[in-house]
Structures are given as structure tokens and as C-alpha cells.
């Protein structure tokens, strides 16, 4: 299935670009294969370069504000300079490696509510308006991600929302300038201690670092607070473990070891999800300005394309 959106027919009579993905479905660590199809316009055009990049929507938190911006987080030049004759057709094949930390957008064929992902193609033309094209991409979980997400479901947690937060989690080896938070409503059996859980995967070729943030309920004499847990799992463990048992153990350990974890991470501020007390993930985020690859993309084109094409798939199940 090919999902295409031509953003604009800029500059009447100029060259056009259309990217076709062999398959828009992929996983972290795999590739996206396809070809960029160029068609010459009415006159010869000097193409400076053709670049493809993965773009997604990222939440950015300031001191008192939170806003979403579109960020390109991975890019590849698929062609250097070339001359495009009038009406000439050129196809440029590509294989784009998908970074291991690429966030998951789809589980069991359902779009995760709150997630967007696209492949943007840029055609830089000498002395003319650049052209671009945007194609929908679906990033599916690796087996170990899938088992952990299944375990939350089996334990009775309800999926609430997913988003990307700009910044770095302290002490975690991250290569991308953001991390994904997958939020769940508490399961009945944990409801007396936990309101919500946020799950973050930081994936590498070897395995996955799993970060849990539990929004704990206050007790008779104590205020509510956030508790953190960090766990390393190997890709090879996907089919070896009883994941419901593993996740249950993580949750119980995380909620009981709050004191040590708080001193380990340092108290911070909340992060815009209605619980500003305690040590929110915001406290673990090292300045958002650090090491940003690609930066935010200005311009409404991509925003409009996302608004129009992606919508909010996946309900609050």
C-alpha cells in the first residue's frame, strides 16, 4: 500500500518529487526502502541535492509552557547534484536505516493515540523554490517491546496516550534528542497505590532500557509522588520470560523503593501531566537545548500535512 501526500505544486512548470515506499511499515533497527521519483518541469533544472528524513511531533517544555513542534531526527542524502532535463524522469532507490531509538507508533496494526511519523523528502533546486513530499510511516514494536506492552495489558492497565518529550533522561545512553512516554491508566489491582504509569523504552542493538514512572497515590499521612524504576532487558529475552510476572515485579519494586530512587535521580519538577509535585521526569531531563540533532522544523507545511493526514488514530482504549 502506498500512502502519498503531495504537499504543494510550487512553482508552475517546475520539477516534481514523489517518494514511494516499498512498505511504510518498519521496526526500530530495520530499514525503510523505497525510491524518490523526480520528473523534470518545463525547463532544465539544477538539483543541488535530494534528502530524506524521518519527522515526528515532539512535546517541548519551557518554564511555564508546553508546546508541540515537528522535528526531523534522522536524515540521509540520497542524491548529490544532478541536472534534470525537461520532462525527464529519474528514480533514485534508497534504504534508510531506522534508528534503534525510533519511537513506536503502531501496536497490533492500531496507531498509538498521540503518535505521528513521516518520511519527508526534500528536493533542493538551484535558484528556485524547494519541493517536498511527505509519506506516512508506521513503526511497529520489536518482540521485547511487544511482550512488555502485552504484559501491561494482561495485568489490567489501560492505554491512555503516547507522546515524545524533548530532552534526555539522566544516566541513560540516548542518541535521539527526545524520548517516548507511553501512558497507562492504573490496573484495578494496583489502583490503591498507583494512579498512572508512564513507560519509556530506550532501545539499542543489544536490548532495551525500560524506564517506569509511577504516579503514586498519597497515603493517610503522606503526599502523592512519582516513583522511578530502570530496568535492562535483552532482545534475546523476548520469548524466555513470563513478562506479566516481570512487569509486576518491576512495579512493586518501583513503588516500594521510592526513597532510594528519589535520592538517585534528585527531586525535580513535574512535566505538564497534572502532577507537579515530587520528582517528575522533568527532573531527570538534562537541558532540552543539549545535543539536539536536526532541531525543530519551521513552517506549516509539515504541520498541515500531519494535521490532515495523521489525525488522532487509536482511541483511549
mmCIF file of C-alpha atoms in Angstrom:
data_model
loop_
_atom_site.group_PDB
_atom_site.id
_atom_site.type_symbol
_atom_site.label_atom_id
_atom_site.label_comp_id
_atom_site.label_asym_id
_atom_site.label_seq_id
_atom_site.Cartn_x
_atom_site.Cartn_y
_atom_site.Cartn_z
ATOM 1 C CA UNK A 1 0.000 0.000 0.000
ATOM 2 C CA UNK A 2 1.387 3.372 -0.941
ATOM 3 C CA UNK A 3 0.289 6.379 1.084
ATOM 4 C CA UNK A 4 1.247 9.624 -0.626
ATOM 5 C CA UNK A 5 0.641 13.250 0.040
ATOM 6 C CA UNK A 6 1.913 15.836 -2.365
ATOM 7 C CA UNK A 7 2.360 18.905 -0.240
ATOM 8 C CA UNK A 8 2.232 21.505 -2.940
ATOM 9 C CA UNK A 9 2.679 22.163 -6.626
ATOM 10 C CA UNK A 10 5.062 25.063 -6.017
ATOM 11 C CA UNK A 11 6.354 26.999 -8.952
ATOM 12 C CA UNK A 12 4.235 26.200 -12.004
ATOM 13 C CA UNK A 13 6.209 24.232 -14.553
ATOM 14 C CA UNK A 14 8.987 23.278 -12.131
ATOM 15 C CA UNK A 15 10.200 19.746 -11.393
ATOM 16 C CA UNK A 16 8.141 17.489 -9.130
ATOM 17 C CA UNK A 17 9.119 14.944 -6.471
ATOM 18 C CA UNK A 18 7.178 11.906 -5.298
ATOM 19 C CA UNK A 19 8.580 9.320 -2.902
ATOM 20 C CA UNK A 20 7.179 5.795 -2.938
ATOM 21 C CA UNK A 21 7.889 3.478 -0.006
ATOM 22 C CA UNK A 22 8.111 -0.237 -0.794
ATOM 23 C CA UNK A 23 6.446 -0.788 2.598
ATOM 24 C CA UNK A 24 5.593 2.030 5.038
ATOM 25 C CA UNK A 25 5.734 -0.444 7.966
ATOM 26 C CA UNK A 26 9.037 -0.910 9.773
ATOM 27 C CA UNK A 27 10.601 -1.531 13.191
ATOM 28 C CA UNK A 28 13.457 0.092 15.131
ATOM 29 C CA UNK A 29 16.779 -1.189 13.788
ATOM 30 C CA UNK A 30 15.344 -2.165 10.379
ATOM 31 C CA UNK A 31 15.204 -0.056 7.194
ATOM 32 C CA UNK A 32 12.691 1.864 5.122
ATOM 33 C CA UNK A 33 13.111 1.059 1.448
ATOM 34 C CA UNK A 34 11.737 2.994 -1.473
ATOM 35 C CA UNK A 35 12.503 5.309 -4.318
ATOM 36 C CA UNK A 36 12.371 9.022 -4.940
ATOM 37 C CA UNK A 37 10.783 9.742 -8.325
ATOM 38 C CA UNK A 38 11.698 13.049 -9.964
ATOM 39 C CA UNK A 39 10.011 14.449 -13.043
ATOM 40 C CA UNK A 40 11.531 17.393 -14.891
ATOM 41 C CA UNK A 41 9.491 20.533 -15.444
ATOM 42 C CA UNK A 42 9.218 22.787 -18.484
ATOM 43 C CA UNK A 43 12.864 23.839 -18.351
ATOM 44 C CA UNK A 44 16.142 22.204 -17.341
ATOM 45 C CA UNK A 45 16.670 22.316 -13.559
ATOM 46 C CA UNK A 46 19.839 22.070 -11.473
ATOM 47 C CA UNK A 47 19.076 19.837 -8.486
ATOM 48 C CA UNK A 48 21.500 20.556 -5.638
ATOM 49 C CA UNK A 49 20.588 17.523 -3.555
ATOM 50 C CA UNK A 50 17.800 15.140 -2.620
ATOM 51 C CA UNK A 51 17.427 14.427 1.106
ATOM 52 C CA UNK A 52 15.041 12.169 3.009
ATOM 53 C CA UNK A 53 14.381 12.457 6.746
ATOM 54 C CA UNK A 54 12.179 10.993 9.458
ATOM 55 C CA UNK A 55 9.955 13.602 11.107
ATOM 56 C CA UNK A 56 7.681 13.383 14.127
ATOM 57 C CA UNK A 57 5.890 15.628 16.603
ATOM 58 C CA UNK A 58 7.697 16.328 19.877
ATOM 59 C CA UNK A 59 6.451 17.996 23.082
ATOM 60 C CA UNK A 60 8.724 20.782 24.314
ATOM 61 C CA UNK A 61 8.509 22.096 27.856
ATOM 62 C CA UNK A 62 9.583 25.569 28.846
ATOM 63 C CA UNK A 63 9.389 27.003 32.348
ATOM 64 C CA UNK A 64 5.654 27.581 32.241
ATOM 65 C CA UNK A 65 4.693 26.434 28.787
ATOM 66 C CA UNK A 66 4.391 23.270 26.800
ATOM 67 C CA UNK A 67 4.047 23.149 23.036
ATOM 68 C CA UNK A 68 4.445 20.629 20.244
ATOM 69 C CA UNK A 69 6.823 21.098 17.338
ATOM 70 C CA UNK A 70 7.737 18.978 14.352
ATOM 71 C CA UNK A 71 11.268 17.622 14.487
ATOM 72 C CA UNK A 72 13.396 15.865 11.902
ATOM 73 C CA UNK A 73 15.505 13.394 13.863
ATOM 74 C CA UNK A 74 17.261 11.309 11.207
ATOM 75 C CA UNK A 75 18.242 12.259 7.654
ATOM 76 C CA UNK A 76 20.118 10.870 4.682
ATOM 77 C CA UNK A 77 21.252 12.413 1.386
ATOM 78 C CA UNK A 78 20.063 10.126 -1.415
ATOM 79 C CA UNK A 79 21.479 12.149 -4.305
ATOM 80 C CA UNK A 80 24.048 14.872 -4.825
ATOM 81 C CA UNK A 81 23.874 17.442 -7.631
ATOM 82 C CA UNK A 82 22.187 16.411 -10.870
ATOM 83 C CA UNK A 83 20.786 18.083 -13.973
ATOM 84 C CA UNK A 84 17.132 17.322 -14.687
ATOM 85 C CA UNK A 85 16.143 17.861 -18.327
ATOM 86 C CA UNK A 86 12.594 18.987 -19.214
ATOM 87 C CA UNK A 87 10.104 16.133 -18.554
ATOM 88 C CA UNK A 88 12.985 13.769 -17.696
ATOM 89 C CA UNK A 89 12.071 11.013 -15.216
ATOM 90 C CA UNK A 90 14.654 9.867 -12.667
ATOM 91 C CA UNK A 91 14.152 7.237 -9.953
ATOM 92 C CA UNK A 92 16.571 7.139 -7.031
ATOM 93 C CA UNK A 93 16.332 3.990 -4.867
ATOM 94 C CA UNK A 94 17.185 4.232 -1.154
ATOM 95 C CA UNK A 95 17.471 2.200 2.020
ATOM 96 C CA UNK A 96 17.121 4.357 5.119
ATOM 97 C CA UNK A 97 18.285 2.688 8.365
ATOM 98 C CA UNK A 98 15.682 3.265 11.097
ATOM 99 C CA UNK A 99 17.428 4.294 14.359
ATOM 100 C CA UNK A 100 17.097 1.812 17.235
ATOM 101 C CA UNK A 101 15.555 4.527 19.438
ATOM 102 C CA UNK A 102 12.838 5.434 16.911
ATOM 103 C CA UNK A 103 9.541 5.660 18.828
ATOM 104 C CA UNK A 104 6.812 3.087 18.300
ATOM 105 C CA UNK A 105 3.752 4.449 16.502
ATOM 106 C CA UNK A 106 1.639 1.321 15.928
ATOM 107 C CA UNK A 107 0.786 -1.722 18.047
ATOM 108 C CA UNK A 108 -1.214 -4.616 16.551
ATOM 109 C CA UNK A 109 -1.978 -2.508 13.498
ATOM 110 C CA UNK A 110 -3.500 0.296 15.601
ATOM 111 C CA UNK A 111 -1.997 3.779 15.641
ATOM 112 C CA UNK A 112 -0.989 4.735 19.200
ATOM 113 C CA UNK A 113 -3.116 7.729 20.148
ATOM 114 C CA UNK A 114 -0.844 10.779 20.127
ATOM 115 C CA UNK A 115 1.873 9.491 17.771
ATOM 116 C CA UNK A 116 2.857 10.791 14.317
ATOM 117 C CA UNK A 117 5.656 9.734 11.993
ATOM 118 C CA UNK A 118 6.501 10.636 8.427
ATOM 119 C CA UNK A 119 9.255 10.390 5.850
ATOM 120 C CA UNK A 120 9.923 13.810 4.362
ATOM 121 C CA UNK A 121 11.652 14.206 1.001
ATOM 122 C CA UNK A 122 13.384 17.486 0.188
ATOM 123 C CA UNK A 123 14.384 18.437 -3.317
ATOM 124 C CA UNK A 124 16.783 21.400 -3.218
ATOM 125 C CA UNK A 125 16.694 23.243 -6.545
ATOM 126 C CA UNK A 126 19.224 25.913 -7.506
ATOM 127 C CA UNK A 127 17.615 29.378 -7.768
ATOM 128 C CA UNK A 128 14.090 28.052 -7.246
ATOM 129 C CA UNK A 129 11.615 27.134 -4.533
ATOM 130 C CA UNK A 130 12.446 23.788 -2.908
ATOM 131 C CA UNK A 131 9.948 20.952 -3.319
ATOM 132 C CA UNK A 132 8.940 18.422 -0.704
ATOM 133 C CA UNK A 133 6.820 15.331 -0.231
ATOM 134 C CA UNK A 134 5.629 13.552 2.924
ATOM 135 C CA UNK A 135 4.795 9.874 3.353
ATOM 136 C CA UNK A 136 3.189 8.210 6.355
ATOM 137 C CA UNK A 137 5.397 5.722 8.214
ATOM 138 C CA UNK A 138 4.318 3.139 10.806
ATOM 139 C CA UNK A 139 6.920 1.951 13.336
ATOM 140 C CA UNK A 140 5.971 -1.360 14.944
ATOM 141 C CA UNK A 141 7.418 -2.752 18.187
ATOM 142 C CA UNK A 142 10.295 -5.196 18.365
ATOM 143 C CA UNK A 143 9.428 -8.534 20.066
ATOM 144 C CA UNK A 144 10.661 -7.436 23.501
ATOM 145 C CA UNK A 145 8.644 -4.169 23.298
ATOM 146 C CA UNK A 146 5.591 -6.160 22.282
ATOM 147 C CA UNK A 147 5.912 -8.595 25.222
ATOM 148 C CA UNK A 148 6.216 -5.748 27.731
ATOM 149 C CA UNK A 149 3.248 -3.854 26.262
ATOM 150 C CA UNK A 150 1.244 -7.117 26.302
ATOM 151 C CA UNK A 151 2.189 -7.645 29.941
ATOM 152 C CA UNK A 152 0.738 -4.253 30.924
ATOM 153 C CA UNK A 153 -2.453 -5.210 29.121
ATOM 154 C CA UNK A 154 -2.580 -8.642 30.798
ATOM 155 C CA UNK A 155 -2.098 -7.015 34.208
ATOM 156 C CA UNK A 156 -5.159 -4.845 33.501
ATOM 157 C CA UNK A 157 -3.562 -1.493 32.628
ATOM 158 C CA UNK A 158 -5.470 0.614 30.081
ATOM 159 C CA UNK A 159 -3.570 2.507 27.378
ATOM 160 C CA UNK A 160 -4.110 6.248 27.733
ATOM 161 C CA UNK A 161 -1.803 8.204 25.425
ATOM 162 C CA UNK A 162 1.701 8.332 23.949
ATOM 163 C CA UNK A 163 3.904 11.299 23.206
ATOM 164 C CA UNK A 164 7.516 12.344 22.714
ATOM 165 C CA UNK A 165 9.234 14.596 25.235
ATOM 166 C CA UNK A 166 12.222 16.621 24.110
ATOM 167 C CA UNK A 167 15.283 16.166 26.307
ATOM 168 C CA UNK A 168 17.465 13.450 27.789
ATOM 169 C CA UNK A 169 16.860 11.114 30.712
ATOM 170 C CA UNK A 170 19.686 11.415 33.204
ATOM 171 C CA UNK A 171 22.023 8.447 33.258
ATOM 172 C CA UNK A 172 20.575 6.832 30.137
ATOM 173 C CA UNK A 173 22.574 6.464 26.902
ATOM 174 C CA UNK A 174 20.317 8.237 24.426
ATOM 175 C CA UNK A 175 21.192 9.064 20.823
ATOM 176 C CA UNK A 176 17.986 10.930 19.890
ATOM 177 C CA UNK A 177 17.037 14.328 21.357
ATOM 178 C CA UNK A 178 13.713 13.045 22.752
ATOM 179 C CA UNK A 179 12.177 10.017 24.467
ATOM 180 C CA UNK A 180 8.778 8.388 24.141
ATOM 181 C CA UNK A 181 6.340 8.135 27.044
ATOM 182 C CA UNK A 182 3.562 5.561 26.776
ATOM 183 C CA UNK A 183 0.970 6.300 29.447
ATOM 184 C CA UNK A 184 -1.368 3.787 31.086
ATOM 185 C CA UNK A 185 -4.278 4.142 33.475
ATOM 186 C CA UNK A 186 -3.679 2.047 36.582
ATOM 187 C CA UNK A 187 -4.968 -1.524 36.713
ATOM 188 C CA UNK A 188 -7.539 -2.324 39.434
ATOM 189 C CA UNK A 189 -5.078 -4.453 41.429
ATOM 190 C CA UNK A 190 -2.624 -1.520 41.714
ATOM 191 C CA UNK A 191 -5.207 1.251 41.995
ATOM 192 C CA UNK A 192 -4.717 1.719 45.740
ATOM 193 C CA UNK A 193 -1.063 2.717 45.213
ATOM 194 C CA UNK A 194 -0.715 3.894 41.588
ATOM 195 C CA UNK A 195 -2.753 6.421 39.598
ATOM 196 C CA UNK A 196 -0.914 6.106 36.272
ATOM 197 C CA UNK A 197 2.249 4.595 34.839
ATOM 198 C CA UNK A 198 4.468 6.050 32.126
ATOM 199 C CA UNK A 199 6.656 3.628 30.222
ATOM 200 C CA UNK A 200 9.764 4.629 28.242
ATOM 201 C CA UNK A 201 11.863 2.341 26.051
ATOM 202 C CA UNK A 202 15.415 3.358 25.135
ATOM 203 C CA UNK A 203 16.437 0.719 22.605
ATOM 204 C CA UNK A 204 19.876 -0.302 21.329
ATOM 205 C CA UNK A 205 21.147 -3.192 19.186
ATOM 206 C CA UNK A 206 21.714 -5.210 22.390
ATOM 207 C CA UNK A 207 18.494 -4.644 24.255
ATOM 208 C CA UNK A 208 16.130 -2.161 25.829
ATOM 209 C CA UNK A 209 16.422 0.073 28.857
ATOM 210 C CA UNK A 210 12.950 0.278 30.387
ATOM 211 C CA UNK A 211 12.141 3.364 32.490
ATOM 212 C CA UNK A 212 8.968 3.347 34.576
ATOM 213 C CA UNK A 213 7.441 6.384 36.229
ATOM 214 C CA UNK A 214 4.616 5.580 38.621
ATOM 215 C CA UNK A 215 2.350 8.396 39.781
ATOM 216 C CA UNK A 216 1.791 7.202 43.351
ATOM 217 C CA UNK A 217 -1.286 7.983 45.386
ATOM 218 C CA UNK A 218 -0.850 9.773 48.679
ATOM 219 C CA UNK A 219 -1.461 7.798 51.856
ATOM 220 C CA UNK A 220 -3.119 8.838 55.123
ATOM 221 C CA UNK A 221 -0.016 10.724 56.268
ATOM 222 C CA UNK A 222 1.917 11.170 53.012
ATOM 223 C CA UNK A 223 1.549 13.199 49.866
ATOM 224 C CA UNK A 224 1.429 11.575 46.451
ATOM 225 C CA UNK A 225 4.666 11.482 44.451
ATOM 226 C CA UNK A 226 6.345 9.961 41.413
ATOM 227 C CA UNK A 227 8.471 6.837 41.741
ATOM 228 C CA UNK A 228 11.010 5.726 39.139
ATOM 229 C CA UNK A 229 12.410 2.368 38.124
ATOM 230 C CA UNK A 230 15.027 1.493 35.495
ATOM 231 C CA UNK A 231 15.484 -1.996 34.113
ATOM 232 C CA UNK A 232 17.700 -3.530 31.402
ATOM 233 C CA UNK A 233 16.367 -6.307 29.198
ATOM 234 C CA UNK A 234 17.966 -8.142 26.301
ATOM 235 C CA UNK A 235 16.352 -8.711 22.894
ATOM 236 C CA UNK A 236 17.107 -12.408 23.428
ATOM 237 C CA UNK A 237 14.817 -12.471 26.495
ATOM 238 C CA UNK A 238 11.685 -11.737 24.463
ATOM 239 C CA UNK A 239 10.433 -15.330 24.474
ATOM 240 C CA UNK A 240 12.235 -16.599 27.574
ATOM 241 C CA UNK A 241 10.426 -14.809 30.377
ATOM 242 C CA UNK A 242 6.945 -14.544 31.854
ATOM 243 C CA UNK A 243 6.626 -10.847 31.170
ATOM 244 C CA UNK A 244 3.491 -10.252 33.261
ATOM 245 C CA UNK A 245 5.447 -11.575 36.261
ATOM 246 C CA UNK A 246 8.495 -9.471 35.355
ATOM 247 C CA UNK A 247 6.480 -6.246 34.939
ATOM 248 C CA UNK A 248 4.532 -6.911 38.142
ATOM 249 C CA UNK A 249 7.877 -7.273 39.940
ATOM 250 C CA UNK A 250 9.143 -4.018 38.432
ATOM 251 C CA UNK A 251 6.014 -2.126 39.521
ATOM 252 C CA UNK A 252 6.123 -3.455 43.078
ATOM 253 C CA UNK A 253 9.831 -2.708 43.391
ATOM 254 C CA UNK A 254 9.484 0.761 41.860
ATOM 255 C CA UNK A 255 6.655 1.802 44.170
ATOM 256 C CA UNK A 256 8.345 0.422 47.295
ATOM 257 C CA UNK A 257 11.827 1.824 46.672
ATOM 258 C CA UNK A 258 10.829 5.449 46.233
ATOM 259 C CA UNK A 259 13.259 6.816 48.842
ATOM 260 C CA UNK A 260 16.409 5.441 47.219
ATOM 261 C CA UNK A 261 15.263 6.298 43.714
ATOM 262 C CA UNK A 262 14.397 9.824 44.650
ATOM 263 C CA UNK A 263 17.868 10.462 46.035
ATOM 264 C CA UNK A 264 19.367 8.747 42.969
ATOM 265 C CA UNK A 265 17.541 10.952 40.472
ATOM 266 C CA UNK A 266 17.258 14.123 42.506
ATOM 267 C CA UNK A 267 13.993 15.939 43.016
ATOM 268 C CA UNK A 268 12.688 17.792 40.027
ATOM 269 C CA UNK A 269 9.588 19.488 38.795
ATOM 270 C CA UNK A 270 6.648 17.787 37.192
ATOM 271 C CA UNK A 271 6.236 17.647 33.468
ATOM 272 C CA UNK A 272 2.935 19.011 32.404
ATOM 273 C CA UNK A 273 0.763 15.989 33.095
ATOM 274 C CA UNK A 274 -1.077 17.358 36.074
ATOM 275 C CA UNK A 275 1.290 16.179 38.801
ATOM 276 C CA UNK A 276 3.711 18.981 39.504
ATOM 277 C CA UNK A 277 4.784 17.687 42.906
ATOM 278 C CA UNK A 278 7.588 15.256 43.626
ATOM 279 C CA UNK A 279 10.249 14.157 41.224
ATOM 280 C CA UNK A 280 8.697 14.221 37.760
ATOM 281 C CA UNK A 281 10.511 13.063 34.656
ATOM 282 C CA UNK A 282 11.200 16.773 34.182
ATOM 283 C CA UNK A 283 13.732 16.459 36.999
ATOM 284 C CA UNK A 284 15.567 13.801 35.014
ATOM 285 C CA UNK A 285 15.670 15.747 31.777
ATOM 286 C CA UNK A 286 19.018 17.335 31.136
ATOM 287 C CA UNK A 287 18.513 20.698 29.420
ATOM 288 C CA UNK A 288 16.450 20.370 26.267
ATOM 289 C CA UNK A 289 18.929 22.589 24.459
ATOM 290 C CA UNK A 290 21.660 19.946 24.678
ATOM 291 C CA UNK A 291 22.663 17.842 21.718
ATOM 292 C CA UNK A 292 19.656 18.400 19.525
ATOM 293 C CA UNK A 293 20.048 16.608 16.217
ATOM 294 C CA UNK A 294 18.207 18.318 13.433
ATOM 295 C CA UNK A 295 16.338 20.843 15.560
ATOM 296 C CA UNK A 296 12.747 21.870 15.025
ATOM 297 C CA UNK A 297 11.497 22.324 11.503
ATOM 298 C CA UNK A 298 9.811 25.631 10.925
ATOM 299 C CA UNK A 299 6.958 26.064 8.523
ATOM 300 C CA UNK A 300 3.376 24.992 8.476
ATOM 301 C CA UNK A 301 3.766 22.566 5.589
ATOM 302 C CA UNK A 302 4.646 19.549 7.671
ATOM 303 C CA UNK A 303 2.321 20.568 10.482
ATOM 304 C CA UNK A 304 -0.531 20.879 7.983
ATOM 305 C CA UNK A 305 0.298 17.539 6.450
ATOM 306 C CA UNK A 306 0.320 15.907 9.885
ATOM 307 C CA UNK A 307 -2.917 17.608 10.848
ATOM 308 C CA UNK A 308 -4.587 16.490 7.662
ATOM 309 C CA UNK A 309 -3.212 13.018 7.259
ATOM 310 C CA UNK A 310 -2.489 11.610 10.643
ATOM 311 C CA UNK A 311 -5.263 12.845 12.892
ATOM 312 C CA UNK A 312 -5.520 11.078 16.221
ATOM 313 C CA UNK A 313 -5.645 7.427 15.350
ATOM 314 C CA UNK A 314 -6.135 4.914 18.124
ATOM 315 C CA UNK A 315 -8.694 5.673 20.774
ATOM 316 C CA UNK A 316 -8.280 5.813 24.528
ATOM 317 C CA UNK A 317 -8.820 2.144 24.958
#
